[in-house]
CSV table of C-alpha atoms in Angstrom, one decimal:
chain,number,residue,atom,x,y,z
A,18,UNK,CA,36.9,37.3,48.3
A,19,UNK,CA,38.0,34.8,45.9
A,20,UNK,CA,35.5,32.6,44.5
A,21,UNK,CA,36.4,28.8,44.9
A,22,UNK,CA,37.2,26.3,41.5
A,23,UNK,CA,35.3,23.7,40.5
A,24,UNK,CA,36.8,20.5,42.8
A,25,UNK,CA,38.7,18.1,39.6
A,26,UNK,CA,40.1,14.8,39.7
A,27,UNK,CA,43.4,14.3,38.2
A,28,UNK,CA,41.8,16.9,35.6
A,29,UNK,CA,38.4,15.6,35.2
A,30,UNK,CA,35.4,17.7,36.4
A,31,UNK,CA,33.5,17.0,39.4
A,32,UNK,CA,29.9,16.8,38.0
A,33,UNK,CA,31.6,13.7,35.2
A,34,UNK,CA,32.6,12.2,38.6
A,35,UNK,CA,29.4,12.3,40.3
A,36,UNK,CA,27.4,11.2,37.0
A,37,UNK,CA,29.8,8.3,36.8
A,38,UNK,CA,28.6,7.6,40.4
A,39,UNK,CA,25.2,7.8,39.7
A,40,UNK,CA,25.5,5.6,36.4
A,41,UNK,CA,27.9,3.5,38.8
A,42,UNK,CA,25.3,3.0,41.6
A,43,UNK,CA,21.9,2.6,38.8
A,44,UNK,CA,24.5,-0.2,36.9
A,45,UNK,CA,24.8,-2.2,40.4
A,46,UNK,CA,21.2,-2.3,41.6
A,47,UNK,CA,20.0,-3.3,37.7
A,48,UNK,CA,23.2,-6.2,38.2
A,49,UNK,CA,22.0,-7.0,41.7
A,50,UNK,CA,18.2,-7.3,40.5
A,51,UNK,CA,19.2,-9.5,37.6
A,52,UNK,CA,21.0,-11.7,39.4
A,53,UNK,CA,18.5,-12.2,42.3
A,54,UNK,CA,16.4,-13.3,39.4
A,55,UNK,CA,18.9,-15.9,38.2
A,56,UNK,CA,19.3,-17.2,41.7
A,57,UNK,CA,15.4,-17.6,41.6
A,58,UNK,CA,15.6,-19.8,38.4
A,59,UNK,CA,15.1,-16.9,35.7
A,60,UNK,CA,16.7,-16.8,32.6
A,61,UNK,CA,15.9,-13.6,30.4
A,62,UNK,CA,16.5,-15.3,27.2
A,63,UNK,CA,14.6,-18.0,28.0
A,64,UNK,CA,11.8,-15.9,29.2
A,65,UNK,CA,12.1,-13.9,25.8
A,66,UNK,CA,11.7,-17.5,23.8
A,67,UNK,CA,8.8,-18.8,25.4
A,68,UNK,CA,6.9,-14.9,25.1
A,69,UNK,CA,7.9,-15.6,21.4
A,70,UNK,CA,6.2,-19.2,21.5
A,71,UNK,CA,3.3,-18.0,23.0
A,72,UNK,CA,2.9,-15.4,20.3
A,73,UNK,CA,3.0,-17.5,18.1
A,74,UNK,CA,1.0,-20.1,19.7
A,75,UNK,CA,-2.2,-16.9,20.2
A,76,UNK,CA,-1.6,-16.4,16.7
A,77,UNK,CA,-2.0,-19.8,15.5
A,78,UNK,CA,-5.0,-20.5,17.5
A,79,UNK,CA,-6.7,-17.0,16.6
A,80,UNK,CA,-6.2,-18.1,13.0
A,81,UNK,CA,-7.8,-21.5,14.1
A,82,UNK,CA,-10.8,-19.8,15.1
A,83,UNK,CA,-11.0,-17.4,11.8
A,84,UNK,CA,-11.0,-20.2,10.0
A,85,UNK,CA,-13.5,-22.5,12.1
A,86,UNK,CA,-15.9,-19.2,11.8
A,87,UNK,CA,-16.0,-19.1,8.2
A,88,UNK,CA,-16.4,-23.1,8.0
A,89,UNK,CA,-19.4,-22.3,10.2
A,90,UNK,CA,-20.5,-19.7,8.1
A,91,UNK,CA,-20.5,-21.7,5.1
A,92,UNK,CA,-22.3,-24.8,6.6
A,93,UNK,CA,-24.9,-21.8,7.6
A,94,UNK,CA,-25.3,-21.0,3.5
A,95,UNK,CA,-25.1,-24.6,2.7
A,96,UNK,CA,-27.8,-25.3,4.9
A,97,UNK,CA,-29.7,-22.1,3.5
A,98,UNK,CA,-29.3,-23.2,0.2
A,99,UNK,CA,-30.7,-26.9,1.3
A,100,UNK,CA,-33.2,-25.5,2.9
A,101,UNK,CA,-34.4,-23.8,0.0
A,102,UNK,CA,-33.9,-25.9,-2.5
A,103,UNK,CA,-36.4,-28.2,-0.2
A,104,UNK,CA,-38.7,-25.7,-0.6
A,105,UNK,CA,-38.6,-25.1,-3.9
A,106,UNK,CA,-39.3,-28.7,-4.9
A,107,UNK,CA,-41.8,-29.3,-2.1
A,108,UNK,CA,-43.5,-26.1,-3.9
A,109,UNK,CA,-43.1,-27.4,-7.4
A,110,UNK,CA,-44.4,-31.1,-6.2
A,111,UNK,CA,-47.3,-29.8,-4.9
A,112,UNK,CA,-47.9,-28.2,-7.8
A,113,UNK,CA,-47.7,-31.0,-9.9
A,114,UNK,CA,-49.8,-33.2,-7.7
A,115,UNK,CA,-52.5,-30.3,-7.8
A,116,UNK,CA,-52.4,-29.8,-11.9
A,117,UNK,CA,-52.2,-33.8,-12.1
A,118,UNK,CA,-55.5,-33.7,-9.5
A,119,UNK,CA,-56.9,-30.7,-12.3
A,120,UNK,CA,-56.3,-33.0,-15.1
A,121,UNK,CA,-58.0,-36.0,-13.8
A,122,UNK,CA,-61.1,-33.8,-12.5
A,123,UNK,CA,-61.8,-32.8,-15.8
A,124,UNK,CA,-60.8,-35.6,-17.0
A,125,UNK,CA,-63.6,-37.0,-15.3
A,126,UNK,CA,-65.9,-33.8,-16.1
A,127,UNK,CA,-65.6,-34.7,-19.9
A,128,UNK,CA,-66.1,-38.5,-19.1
A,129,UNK,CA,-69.2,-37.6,-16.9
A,130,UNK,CA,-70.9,-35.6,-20.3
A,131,UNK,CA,-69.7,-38.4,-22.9
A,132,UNK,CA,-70.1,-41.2,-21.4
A,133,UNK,CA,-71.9,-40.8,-17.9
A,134,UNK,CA,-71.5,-44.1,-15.3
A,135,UNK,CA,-75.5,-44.3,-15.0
A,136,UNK,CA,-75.8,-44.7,-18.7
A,137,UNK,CA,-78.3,-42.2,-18.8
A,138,UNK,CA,-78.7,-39.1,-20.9
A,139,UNK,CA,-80.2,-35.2,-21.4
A,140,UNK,CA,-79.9,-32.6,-18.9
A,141,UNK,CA,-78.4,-32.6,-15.6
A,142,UNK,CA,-76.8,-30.9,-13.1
A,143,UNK,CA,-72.9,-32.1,-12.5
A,144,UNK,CA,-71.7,-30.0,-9.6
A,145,UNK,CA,-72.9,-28.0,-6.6
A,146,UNK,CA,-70.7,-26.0,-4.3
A,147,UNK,CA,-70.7,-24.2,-1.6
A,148,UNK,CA,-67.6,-21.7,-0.2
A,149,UNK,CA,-68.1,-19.5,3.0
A,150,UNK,CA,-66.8,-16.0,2.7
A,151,UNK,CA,-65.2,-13.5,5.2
A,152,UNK,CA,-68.2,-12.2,4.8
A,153,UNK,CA,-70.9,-13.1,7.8
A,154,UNK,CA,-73.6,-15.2,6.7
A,155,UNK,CA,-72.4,-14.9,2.8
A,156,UNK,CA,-71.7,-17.8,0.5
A,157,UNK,CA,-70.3,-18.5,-2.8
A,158,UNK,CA,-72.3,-21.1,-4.9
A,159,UNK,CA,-71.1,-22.4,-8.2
A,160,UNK,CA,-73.2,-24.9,-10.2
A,161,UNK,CA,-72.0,-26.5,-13.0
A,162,UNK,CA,-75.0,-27.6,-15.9
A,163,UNK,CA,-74.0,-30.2,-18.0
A,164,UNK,CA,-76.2,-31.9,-21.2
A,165,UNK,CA,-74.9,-35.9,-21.6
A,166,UNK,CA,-74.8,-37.8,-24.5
A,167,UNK,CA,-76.8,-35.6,-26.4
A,168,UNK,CA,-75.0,-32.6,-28.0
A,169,UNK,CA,-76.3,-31.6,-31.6
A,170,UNK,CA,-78.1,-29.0,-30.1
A,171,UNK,CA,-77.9,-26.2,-27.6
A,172,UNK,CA,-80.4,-26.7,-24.9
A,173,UNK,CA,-82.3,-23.2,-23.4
A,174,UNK,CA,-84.2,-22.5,-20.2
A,175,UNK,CA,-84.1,-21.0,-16.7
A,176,UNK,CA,-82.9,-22.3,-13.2
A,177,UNK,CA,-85.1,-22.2,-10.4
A,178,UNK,CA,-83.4,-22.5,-6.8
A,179,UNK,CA,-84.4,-22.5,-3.3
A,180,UNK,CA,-83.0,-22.9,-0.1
A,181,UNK,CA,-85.1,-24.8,2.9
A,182,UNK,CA,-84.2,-24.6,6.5
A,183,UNK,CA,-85.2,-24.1,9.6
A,184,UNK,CA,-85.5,-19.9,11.5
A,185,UNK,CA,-86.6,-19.0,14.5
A,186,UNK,CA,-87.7,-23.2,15.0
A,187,UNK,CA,-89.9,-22.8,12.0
A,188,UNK,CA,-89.2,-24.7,8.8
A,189,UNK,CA,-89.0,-21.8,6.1
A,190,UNK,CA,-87.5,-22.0,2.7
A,191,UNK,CA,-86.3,-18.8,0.7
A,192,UNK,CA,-86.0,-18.4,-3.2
A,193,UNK,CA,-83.4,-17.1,-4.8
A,194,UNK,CA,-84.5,-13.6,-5.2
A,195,UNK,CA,-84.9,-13.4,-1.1
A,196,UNK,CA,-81.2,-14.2,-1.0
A,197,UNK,CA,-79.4,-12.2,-3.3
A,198,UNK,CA,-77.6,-8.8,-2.8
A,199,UNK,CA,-79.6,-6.1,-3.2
A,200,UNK,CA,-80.3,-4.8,-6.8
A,201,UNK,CA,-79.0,-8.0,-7.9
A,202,UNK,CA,-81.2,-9.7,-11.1
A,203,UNK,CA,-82.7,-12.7,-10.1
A,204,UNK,CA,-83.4,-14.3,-13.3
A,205,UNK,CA,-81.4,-17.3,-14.0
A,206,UNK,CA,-81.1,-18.4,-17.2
A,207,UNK,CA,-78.6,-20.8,-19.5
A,208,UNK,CA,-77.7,-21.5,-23.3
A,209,UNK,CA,-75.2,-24.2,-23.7
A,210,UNK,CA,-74.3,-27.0,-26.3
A,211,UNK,CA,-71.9,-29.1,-23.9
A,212,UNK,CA,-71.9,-27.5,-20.0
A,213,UNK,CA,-72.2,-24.2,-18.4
A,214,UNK,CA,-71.3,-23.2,-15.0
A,215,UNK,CA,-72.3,-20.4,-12.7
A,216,UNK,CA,-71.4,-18.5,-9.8
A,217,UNK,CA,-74.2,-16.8,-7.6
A,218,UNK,CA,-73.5,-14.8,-3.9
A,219,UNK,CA,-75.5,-15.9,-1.7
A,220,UNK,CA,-76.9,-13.7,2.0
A,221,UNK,CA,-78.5,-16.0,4.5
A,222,UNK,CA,-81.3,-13.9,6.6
A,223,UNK,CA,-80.3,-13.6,10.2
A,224,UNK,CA,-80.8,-16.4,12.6
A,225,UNK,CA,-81.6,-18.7,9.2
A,226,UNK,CA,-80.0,-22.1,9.1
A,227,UNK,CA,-80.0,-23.8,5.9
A,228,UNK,CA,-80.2,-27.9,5.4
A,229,UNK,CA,-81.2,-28.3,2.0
A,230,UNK,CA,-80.5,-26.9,-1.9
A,231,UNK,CA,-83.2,-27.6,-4.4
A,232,UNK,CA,-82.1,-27.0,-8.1
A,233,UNK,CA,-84.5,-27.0,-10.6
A,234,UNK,CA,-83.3,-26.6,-14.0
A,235,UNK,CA,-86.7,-26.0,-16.3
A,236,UNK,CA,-85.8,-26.9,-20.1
A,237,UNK,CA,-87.5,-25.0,-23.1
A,238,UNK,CA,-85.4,-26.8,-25.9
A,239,UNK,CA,-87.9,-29.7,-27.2
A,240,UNK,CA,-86.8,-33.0,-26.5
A,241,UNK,CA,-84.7,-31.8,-23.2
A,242,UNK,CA,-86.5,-33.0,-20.3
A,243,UNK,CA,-86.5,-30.6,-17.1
A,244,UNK,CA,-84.8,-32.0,-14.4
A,245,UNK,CA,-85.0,-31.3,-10.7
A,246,UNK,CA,-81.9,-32.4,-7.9
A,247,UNK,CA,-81.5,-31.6,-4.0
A,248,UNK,CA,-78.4,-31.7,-2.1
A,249,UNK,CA,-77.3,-31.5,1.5
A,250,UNK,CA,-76.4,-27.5,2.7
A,251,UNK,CA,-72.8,-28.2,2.8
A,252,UNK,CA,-69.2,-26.6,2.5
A,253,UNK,CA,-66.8,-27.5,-0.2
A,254,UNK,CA,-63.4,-27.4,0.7
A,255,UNK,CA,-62.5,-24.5,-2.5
């Protein structure tokens, strides 16, 4: 048997013609689609345009935002920067006030061994206080001597102290020895020309509750007179 040719066209192969078809048939329904869409009131360039504005319009305001983000994050270090600056001259004016409160205590320290209000003269005690520890029941005493008005020579002797209260609803009082840490010497002695201070820890006993510091300050330097002061048990703000 013969085998049959390839069906042609005035000459051109049939697998061109059916391709053209194809092409033919794809080419209408794109034209038929497109124009439904025209007849609907859509315009391909016109949709192209306004996809281009809106770009640009998303790009604009994401730029927007950049920007308004690092405005905010520059206000934020300003403000930072304010802030501590603030601090740093609320720090330094508070320590001004406090060195100008320092000068005018010892301004008044001096004064009070030159030229004392009262007039009077010899040996005294200037300053008694008092500072509560972490410690339970411990205290930090400082006790400042002073010799007014009188200062060609160096006045010697010993300071006796005690502490009255009440324990257990029982007036008691405790010397000085009774309230020291252990091993600690309990001799209290002082050489000085101008002033001297001291600093002594102090233990109240259990269930003690003081009222009352006696300071006795016993002079051994001729023409010194002893002298002998009380003051209320009570805290010192440093």
């Amino acid at each position: 048997m013969r085998r049959k040719s390839p069906v042609h066209i005035s000459g051109v192969p049939a697998w061109v013609v059916r391709s053209g078809l194809v092409v033919a048939v794809l080419l209408g329904a794109y034209l038929t689609f497109e124009f439904g869409r025209i007849q609907a009131g859509y315009n391909v360039a016109d949709a192209f345009a306004e996809r281009q504005a809106l770009t640009w319009e998303i790009e604009q305001l994401e730029a927007a935002i950049e920007a308004q983000k690092e405005q905010i994050a520059l206000l934020e270090t300003h403000r930072n920067i304010d802030r501590a600056a603030y601090k740093d001259v609320e720090a330094s004016l508070g320590e001004f006030q406090r060195k100008i409160q320092e000068q005018r205590d010892a301004i008044e320290f001096y004064r009070g061994i030159i030229s004392p209000a009262d007039g009077g003269r010899g040996l005294r005690v200037q300053d008694v206080k008092l500072v509560k520890t972490n410690e339970e029941g411990v205290y930090s005493l400082r006790v400042v001597l002073v010799q007014v008005k009188q200062h060609d020579q160096t006045v010697k002797g010993e300071v006796d102290f005690t502490v009255e209260g009440e324990q257990d609803g029982a007036a008691r009082t405790f010397t000085l020895a009774e309230l020291l840490p252990e091993n600690e010497d309990s001799s209290w002695p002082f050489s000085f020309r101008y002033f001297q201070d001291f600093e002594r820890q102090l233990i109240m006993p259990s269930g003690f509750q003081p009222q009352r510091i006696n300071i006795e300050v016993n002079s051994r330097t001729k023409s010194v007179e002893s002298v002998k002061q009380s003051y209320l048990w009570q805290m010192s703000q440093s």
